[in-house]
mmCIF file of C-alpha atoms in Angstrom:
data_model
loop_
_atom_site.group_PDB
_atom_site.id
_atom_site.type_symbol
_atom_site.label_atom_id
_atom_site.label_comp_id
_atom_site.label_asym_id
_atom_site.label_seq_id
_atom_site.Cartn_x
_atom_site.Cartn_y
_atom_site.Cartn_z
ATOM 1 C CA MET A 1 17.881 27.369 -12.084
ATOM 2 C CA VAL A 2 15.588 25.932 -9.431
ATOM 3 C CA GLN A 3 16.634 25.927 -5.779
ATOM 4 C CA TYR A 4 15.457 23.864 -2.825
ATOM 5 C CA ILE A 5 11.884 24.790 -1.912
ATOM 6 C CA PRO A 6 10.888 24.299 1.749
ATOM 7 C CA ARG A 7 8.655 21.324 2.424
ATOM 8 C CA LYS A 8 5.838 23.404 3.940
ATOM 9 C CA GLN A 9 5.747 25.681 0.906
ATOM 10 C CA VAL A 10 5.447 22.709 -1.439
ATOM 11 C CA LEU A 11 2.777 21.005 0.655
ATOM 12 C CA ASP A 12 0.727 24.169 1.081
ATOM 13 C CA LYS A 13 0.345 24.366 -2.692
ATOM 14 C CA LEU A 14 -0.545 20.690 -2.945
ATOM 15 C CA TYR A 15 -3.224 20.991 -0.271
ATOM 16 C CA GLU A 16 -4.675 23.985 -2.111
ATOM 17 C CA LYS A 17 -5.138 21.725 -5.117
ATOM 18 C CA VAL A 18 -6.699 19.031 -2.941
ATOM 19 C CA ALA A 19 -9.209 21.569 -1.598
ATOM 20 C CA ALA A 20 -10.006 22.725 -5.142
ATOM 21 C CA ARG A 21 -10.389 19.099 -6.318
ATOM 22 C CA GLU A 22 -7.709 19.664 -8.939
ATOM 23 C CA PRO A 23 -5.445 16.701 -9.704
ATOM 24 C CA ILE A 24 -1.901 16.809 -8.393
ATOM 25 C CA LEU A 25 0.429 15.830 -11.219
ATOM 26 C CA GLY A 26 4.031 14.752 -11.162
ATOM 27 C CA ALA A 27 6.164 14.096 -14.224
ATOM 28 C CA GLY A 28 9.306 12.070 -14.629
ATOM 29 C CA ALA A 29 11.956 13.819 -16.709
ATOM 30 C CA GLY A 30 14.862 11.906 -18.173
ATOM 31 C CA ILE A 31 16.000 14.842 -20.275
ATOM 32 C CA GLY A 32 15.969 18.608 -19.877
ATOM 33 C CA ILE A 33 13.431 19.427 -22.580
ATOM 34 C CA ILE A 34 10.805 17.197 -20.934
ATOM 35 C CA ALA A 35 11.304 18.980 -17.605
ATOM 36 C CA LYS A 36 11.156 22.363 -19.311
ATOM 37 C CA MET A 37 7.920 21.585 -21.148
ATOM 38 C CA ALA A 38 6.356 19.967 -18.078
ATOM 39 C CA GLU A 39 6.987 23.121 -16.069
ATOM 40 C CA LEU A 40 5.581 25.249 -18.890
ATOM 41 C CA ALA A 41 2.399 23.148 -18.764
ATOM 42 C CA GLY A 42 2.040 23.705 -15.009
ATOM 43 C CA ILE A 43 3.173 20.355 -13.587
ATOM 44 C CA ASP A 44 3.199 20.235 -9.778
ATOM 45 C CA PHE A 45 6.519 18.464 -9.383
ATOM 46 C CA ILE A 46 9.233 16.921 -11.528
ATOM 47 C CA VAL A 47 11.006 13.680 -10.629
ATOM 48 C CA ILE A 48 14.325 12.541 -12.046
ATOM 49 C CA TYR A 49 15.903 9.127 -11.615
ATOM 50 C CA ASN A 50 17.913 6.618 -13.596
ATOM 51 C CA SER A 51 15.010 4.988 -15.485
ATOM 52 C CA GLY A 52 14.354 8.290 -17.229
ATOM 53 C CA ARG A 53 17.733 8.109 -18.897
ATOM 54 C CA PHE A 54 16.968 4.630 -20.243
ATOM 55 C CA ARG A 55 13.432 5.562 -21.331
ATOM 56 C CA MET A 56 14.614 8.557 -23.295
ATOM 57 C CA ALA A 57 17.252 6.337 -24.897
ATOM 58 C CA GLY A 58 14.479 4.050 -26.161
ATOM 59 C CA PHE A 59 14.641 1.267 -23.585
ATOM 60 C CA GLY A 60 12.118 -0.055 -21.080
ATOM 61 C CA SER A 61 11.767 1.529 -17.648
ATOM 62 C CA LEU A 62 12.814 -1.666 -15.885
ATOM 63 C CA ALA A 63 16.333 -1.069 -17.195
ATOM 64 C CA GLY A 64 16.602 1.150 -14.135
ATOM 65 C CA LEU A 65 16.484 -1.936 -11.919
ATOM 66 C CA MET A 66 19.220 -3.746 -13.815
ATOM 67 C CA PRO A 67 23.027 -3.398 -13.356
ATOM 68 C CA TYR A 68 23.455 -1.028 -16.283
ATOM 69 C CA GLY A 69 25.011 1.805 -14.329
ATOM 70 C CA ASP A 70 25.169 3.390 -10.878
ATOM 71 C CA ALA A 71 21.685 4.756 -10.226
ATOM 72 C CA HIS A 72 22.962 7.601 -8.069
ATOM 73 C CA GLN A 73 25.605 8.648 -10.579
ATOM 74 C CA ILE A 74 22.998 8.689 -13.354
ATOM 75 C CA LEU A 75 20.791 10.791 -11.066
ATOM 76 C CA LEU A 76 23.603 13.282 -10.517
ATOM 77 C CA ASP A 77 24.332 13.449 -14.248
ATOM 78 C CA LEU A 78 20.669 14.121 -15.004
ATOM 79 C CA ALA A 79 20.486 16.678 -12.217
ATOM 80 C CA GLN A 80 22.949 18.991 -13.947
ATOM 81 C CA GLU A 81 20.692 19.048 -16.988
ATOM 82 C CA VAL A 82 17.233 19.144 -15.422
ATOM 83 C CA LEU A 83 17.877 21.471 -12.479
ATOM 84 C CA SER A 84 19.415 23.979 -14.895
ATOM 85 C CA VAL A 85 16.260 24.362 -17.001
ATOM 86 C CA VAL A 86 13.618 24.317 -14.231
ATOM 87 C CA ASP A 87 12.788 27.718 -12.737
ATOM 88 C CA HIS A 88 10.241 27.282 -9.939
ATOM 89 C CA THR A 89 8.818 23.732 -9.861
ATOM 90 C CA PRO A 90 9.927 21.446 -7.008
ATOM 91 C CA VAL A 91 12.220 18.710 -8.292
ATOM 92 C CA LEU A 92 12.411 15.336 -6.548
ATOM 93 C CA ALA A 93 15.355 12.931 -6.682
ATOM 94 C CA GLY A 94 15.065 9.205 -7.183
ATOM 95 C CA VAL A 95 17.108 7.760 -4.337
ATOM 96 C CA THR A 96 18.155 4.112 -4.127
ATOM 97 C CA GLY A 97 17.574 3.260 -0.484
ATOM 98 C CA THR A 98 19.207 -0.153 -0.900
ATOM 99 C CA HIS A 99 22.406 1.202 -2.488
ATOM 100 C CA PRO A 100 25.204 -0.579 -0.565
ATOM 101 C CA PHE A 101 27.550 2.417 -0.751
ATOM 102 C CA TYR A 102 24.964 4.829 0.674
ATOM 103 C CA GLN A 103 23.882 3.482 4.038
ATOM 104 C CA GLY A 104 23.614 5.198 7.413
ATOM 105 C CA TYR A 105 25.726 8.334 7.659
ATOM 106 C CA ARG A 106 26.644 8.239 3.963
ATOM 107 C CA MET A 107 22.979 8.213 2.931
ATOM 108 C CA LYS A 108 22.295 11.211 5.133
ATOM 109 C CA LYS A 109 25.226 13.111 3.621
ATOM 110 C CA PHE A 110 24.060 12.203 0.116
ATOM 111 C CA LEU A 111 20.596 13.544 0.864
ATOM 112 C CA GLU A 112 22.160 16.759 2.171
ATOM 113 C CA VAL A 113 24.104 17.075 -1.086
ATOM 114 C CA LEU A 114 20.906 16.630 -3.088
ATOM 115 C CA LYS A 115 19.170 19.301 -1.027
ATOM 116 C CA ASP A 116 22.068 21.703 -1.557
ATOM 117 C CA MET A 117 21.941 21.025 -5.308
ATOM 118 C CA GLY A 118 18.327 22.208 -5.421
ATOM 119 C CA PHE A 119 16.235 19.081 -4.922
ATOM 120 C CA SER A 120 13.140 19.703 -2.804
ATOM 121 C CA GLY A 121 12.384 16.071 -2.080
ATOM 122 C CA VAL A 122 12.932 12.415 -2.817
ATOM 123 C CA GLN A 123 11.264 9.315 -4.176
ATOM 124 C CA ASN A 124 12.366 5.721 -3.616
ATOM 125 C CA PHE A 125 13.579 4.601 -7.007
ATOM 126 C CA PRO A 126 15.021 2.232 -8.101
ATOM 127 C CA THR A 127 12.844 0.227 -5.720
ATOM 128 C CA VAL A 128 12.796 -3.443 -4.797
ATOM 129 C CA GLY A 129 9.060 -2.983 -4.373
ATOM 130 C CA LEU A 130 8.684 -3.842 -8.052
ATOM 131 C CA ILE A 131 9.978 -7.340 -7.328
ATOM 132 C CA ASP A 132 7.297 -9.816 -6.276
ATOM 133 C CA LYS A 133 7.400 -10.334 -2.506
ATOM 134 C CA ASN A 134 6.637 -14.023 -2.962
ATOM 135 C CA SER A 135 9.620 -14.601 -5.249
ATOM 136 C CA LEU A 136 12.802 -16.254 -4.056
ATOM 137 C CA PHE A 137 14.833 -13.337 -5.423
ATOM 138 C CA ARG A 138 12.899 -10.780 -3.363
ATOM 139 C CA ARG A 139 13.177 -12.904 -0.225
ATOM 140 C CA ASN A 140 16.916 -13.226 -0.762
ATOM 141 C CA LEU A 141 17.266 -9.470 -1.223
ATOM 142 C CA GLU A 142 15.424 -8.871 2.043
ATOM 143 C CA GLU A 143 17.494 -11.496 3.854
ATOM 144 C CA SER A 144 20.782 -10.067 2.629
ATOM 145 C CA GLY A 145 20.153 -6.459 3.689
ATOM 146 C CA MET A 146 18.797 -5.030 0.440
ATOM 147 C CA GLY A 147 15.116 -4.883 1.330
ATOM 148 C CA TYR A 148 12.341 -2.311 1.176
ATOM 149 C CA ASP A 149 13.068 -1.408 4.797
ATOM 150 C CA LYS A 150 16.191 0.419 3.590
ATOM 151 C CA GLU A 151 13.984 2.560 1.370
ATOM 152 C CA VAL A 152 11.849 3.371 4.396
ATOM 153 C CA VAL A 153 14.976 4.446 6.303
ATOM 154 C CA ALA A 154 16.095 6.731 3.450
ATOM 155 C CA THR A 155 12.613 8.255 3.316
ATOM 156 C CA ARG A 156 12.706 8.926 7.054
ATOM 157 C CA MET A 157 16.117 10.599 6.720
ATOM 158 C CA ALA A 158 14.836 12.863 3.948
ATOM 159 C CA HIS A 159 11.798 13.774 6.050
ATOM 160 C CA GLU A 160 14.089 14.729 8.941
ATOM 161 C CA LEU A 161 15.982 17.012 6.533
ATOM 162 C CA ASP A 162 12.699 18.823 5.748
ATOM 163 C CA MET A 163 12.516 17.386 2.238
ATOM 164 C CA VAL A 164 9.230 16.390 0.613
ATOM 165 C CA THR A 165 8.839 12.605 0.492
ATOM 166 C CA THR A 166 6.712 10.866 -2.141
ATOM 167 C CA PRO A 167 7.486 7.142 -1.867
ATOM 168 C CA TYR A 168 6.206 4.389 -4.099
ATOM 169 C CA VAL A 169 4.084 1.881 -2.170
ATOM 170 C CA PHE A 170 2.855 -1.491 -3.362
ATOM 171 C CA ASP A 171 0.772 -2.980 -0.560
ATOM 172 C CA GLU A 172 -0.613 -2.344 2.926
ATOM 173 C CA GLU A 173 2.673 -2.967 4.723
ATOM 174 C CA ASP A 174 4.605 -0.561 2.490
ATOM 175 C CA THR A 175 1.946 2.105 2.873
ATOM 176 C CA ILE A 176 1.881 1.937 6.659
ATOM 177 C CA GLU A 177 5.665 1.859 7.018
ATOM 178 C CA MET A 178 6.206 4.805 4.686
ATOM 179 C CA ILE A 179 3.584 6.934 6.440
ATOM 180 C CA LYS A 180 5.221 6.141 9.787
ATOM 181 C CA ALA A 181 8.512 7.278 8.231
ATOM 182 C CA GLY A 182 6.982 10.669 7.439
ATOM 183 C CA ALA A 183 5.741 10.290 3.868
ATOM 184 C CA ASP A 184 3.951 13.394 2.622
ATOM 185 C CA VAL A 185 2.563 11.742 -0.493
ATOM 186 C CA VAL A 186 2.141 8.033 -1.126
ATOM 187 C CA VAL A 187 2.350 7.003 -4.759
ATOM 188 C CA ILE A 188 0.413 3.785 -5.319
ATOM 189 C CA HIS A 189 2.492 1.879 -7.865
ATOM 190 C CA LEU A 190 0.496 -0.518 -10.058
ATOM 191 C CA GLY A 191 3.487 -1.909 -11.950
ATOM 192 C CA LEU A 192 5.316 -1.216 -15.192
ATOM 193 C CA THR A 193 3.291 1.201 -17.318
ATOM 194 C CA ALA A 194 1.450 -0.313 -20.274
ATOM 195 C CA LYS A 195 1.114 0.879 -23.893
ATOM 196 C CA GLY A 196 3.487 2.216 -26.507
ATOM 197 C CA THR A 197 6.369 0.445 -28.194
ATOM 198 C CA ILE A 198 8.129 -0.766 -25.035
ATOM 199 C CA GLY A 199 5.354 -0.703 -22.436
ATOM 200 C CA ALA A 200 4.129 -3.648 -20.396
ATOM 201 C CA ARG A 201 2.005 -6.230 -22.185
ATOM 202 C CA THR A 202 1.180 -8.138 -19.016
ATOM 203 C CA THR A 203 -0.498 -5.822 -16.535
ATOM 204 C CA LEU A 204 -3.534 -5.355 -14.311
ATOM 205 C CA SER A 205 -6.925 -4.495 -15.712
ATOM 206 C CA LEU A 206 -8.205 -1.002 -15.007
ATOM 207 C CA GLN A 207 -10.881 -2.566 -12.801
ATOM 208 C CA ASP A 208 -8.223 -4.291 -10.690
ATOM 209 C CA GLY A 209 -6.241 -1.067 -10.638
ATOM 210 C CA VAL A 210 -9.250 0.748 -9.202
ATOM 211 C CA ARG A 211 -9.765 -1.943 -6.570
ATOM 212 C CA ILE A 212 -6.125 -1.928 -5.415
ATOM 213 C CA THR A 213 -5.888 1.858 -5.472
ATOM 214 C CA GLN A 214 -9.038 2.310 -3.400
ATOM 215 C CA HIS A 215 -7.844 -0.233 -0.875
ATOM 216 C CA LEU A 216 -4.459 1.466 -0.419
ATOM 217 C CA VAL A 217 -6.043 4.930 -0.292
ATOM 218 C CA ASP A 218 -8.237 3.633 2.534
ATOM 219 C CA VAL A 219 -5.230 2.148 4.330
ATOM 220 C CA ALA A 220 -3.263 5.390 3.938
ATOM 221 C CA ARG A 221 -6.108 7.535 5.279
ATOM 222 C CA SER A 222 -6.531 5.210 8.247
ATOM 223 C CA GLN A 223 -2.940 6.042 9.186
ATOM 224 C CA LYS A 224 -2.965 9.766 8.368
ATOM 225 C CA SER A 225 -6.241 11.458 7.535
ATOM 226 C CA ASP A 226 -4.704 14.219 5.397
ATOM 227 C CA ILE A 227 -2.216 12.058 3.506
ATOM 228 C CA ILE A 228 -1.966 12.867 -0.200
ATOM 229 C CA THR A 229 -2.455 9.827 -2.434
ATOM 230 C CA ILE A 230 -1.399 9.492 -6.057
ATOM 231 C CA VAL A 231 -1.602 6.594 -8.512
ATOM 232 C CA HIS A 232 1.067 5.517 -10.974
ATOM 233 C CA GLY A 233 1.814 2.901 -13.586
ATOM 234 C CA GLY A 234 0.350 -0.385 -14.704
ATOM 235 C CA PRO A 235 -2.867 0.078 -16.699
ATOM 236 C CA VAL A 236 -2.995 3.837 -15.969
ATOM 237 C CA ALA A 237 -1.044 4.993 -19.004
ATOM 238 C CA ASP A 238 -2.977 7.871 -20.563
ATOM 239 C CA VAL A 239 -5.535 10.533 -19.723
ATOM 240 C CA ASP A 240 -8.540 8.274 -20.364
ATOM 241 C CA ASP A 241 -7.101 5.630 -18.029
ATOM 242 C CA PHE A 242 -6.548 8.207 -15.303
ATOM 243 C CA LYS A 243 -10.028 9.637 -15.791
ATOM 244 C CA TYR A 244 -11.471 6.129 -15.372
ATOM 245 C CA VAL A 245 -9.605 5.639 -12.086
ATOM 246 C CA ALA A 246 -10.174 9.167 -10.778
ATOM 247 C CA GLU A 247 -13.932 8.872 -11.249
ATOM 248 C CA ARG A 248 -14.086 5.608 -9.306
ATOM 249 C CA VAL A 249 -11.590 5.948 -6.443
ATOM 250 C CA LYS A 250 -12.687 8.063 -3.486
ATOM 251 C CA GLY A 251 -9.931 10.106 -1.871
ATOM 252 C CA LEU A 252 -7.386 9.902 -4.689
ATOM 253 C CA HIS A 253 -5.565 13.180 -5.326
ATOM 254 C CA GLY A 254 -3.594 12.782 -8.506
ATOM 255 C CA PHE A 255 -1.319 10.963 -10.891
ATOM 256 C CA PHE A 256 2.395 10.546 -11.379
ATOM 257 C CA GLY A 257 3.553 9.783 -14.913
ATOM 258 C CA ALA A 258 7.010 8.990 -16.165
ATOM 259 C CA THR A 259 6.379 6.943 -19.308
ATOM 260 C CA THR A 260 3.098 8.849 -19.703
ATOM 261 C CA PHE A 261 4.743 12.275 -19.813
ATOM 262 C CA GLU A 262 8.133 11.313 -21.285
ATOM 263 C CA ARG A 263 8.045 8.381 -23.688
ATOM 264 C CA LEU A 264 4.454 8.136 -24.911
ATOM 265 C CA PRO A 265 4.163 11.790 -26.071
ATOM 266 C CA VAL A 266 7.433 11.431 -28.001
ATOM 267 C CA GLU A 267 6.280 8.157 -29.576
ATOM 268 C CA LYS A 268 3.158 9.906 -30.797
ATOM 269 C CA ALA A 269 4.436 13.364 -31.746
ATOM 270 C CA VAL A 270 7.571 12.457 -33.697
ATOM 271 C CA PRO A 271 5.887 10.048 -36.167
ATOM 272 C CA GLU A 272 2.954 12.453 -36.621
ATOM 273 C CA GLN A 273 5.319 15.313 -37.442
ATOM 274 C CA ILE A 274 7.324 13.216 -39.898
ATOM 275 C CA ARG A 275 4.180 11.887 -41.603
ATOM 276 C CA ALA A 276 2.876 15.448 -41.950
ATOM 277 C CA PHE A 277 6.063 16.461 -43.743
ATOM 278 C CA LYS A 278 5.966 13.317 -45.899
ATOM 279 C CA SER A 279 2.447 14.208 -47.074
ATOM 280 C CA ILE A 280 3.671 17.360 -48.815
ATOM 281 C CA ARG A 281 4.077 17.062 -52.593
ATOM 282 C CA MET A 282 6.983 18.914 -54.110
ATOM 283 C CA ASN A 283 6.636 21.443 -56.903
ATOM 284 C CA PRO A 284 8.309 20.060 -60.057
ATOM 285 C CA TYR A 285 10.630 22.214 -62.126
ATOM 286 C CA PRO A 286 8.812 23.370 -65.291
#
């Protein structure tokens, strides 16, 4: 069972990979077996949050932003399963910074509980960052005290507790605010991941993904020269997509996959295994 790993210890290993030009990889795990196999494959960190539960149940990732359950309670339920099967890989918790029942002192206490449970860091999910800033709904969320700024506050609290922070960022403002809050890794979120049976159909092109990623990497480095930058989501769904982006973006350090390392491998492997068995012809009785 994995225990809390000090922030410096985690970051030292990540910076070793940066120096060696090896990609830093994070995997979402909505079920124990995914976390176990990801660790076996040498993943750098594992992230668990409510969307993983919905993905592994066969539903789209955006279910995690809908009122289908308490995100923090789902996180705690998943934690019992995932933390029990991980031995040495840092595990990050998806924390809902806008959760109305976890503000101020209560958020700090919740983060302390997560650290005591064995989480080494946090990520801001579910996040309002996935909601278009120009939409009326997003503006109303911000105006009524459920804005991205609350996610920044939660990230700052986690940083002060010596937890690794790997927030999702969506634009320049998010990137700057999260780095000021102490972000160790910024994860450039390009939207709902494409491909597969329940992936996004409307998404950015890879070319646009490269352009946005490079811009936000540049912004991040202008704020903190040794910041670690990772890309996630949108058109970057499989290894070829990541290779395309990695070869074109200067200063990018890795990739975080949830759908990519949870849902898509299952969608491919299970049918292939069943078809292989179906291809066998039985031996008739004489």
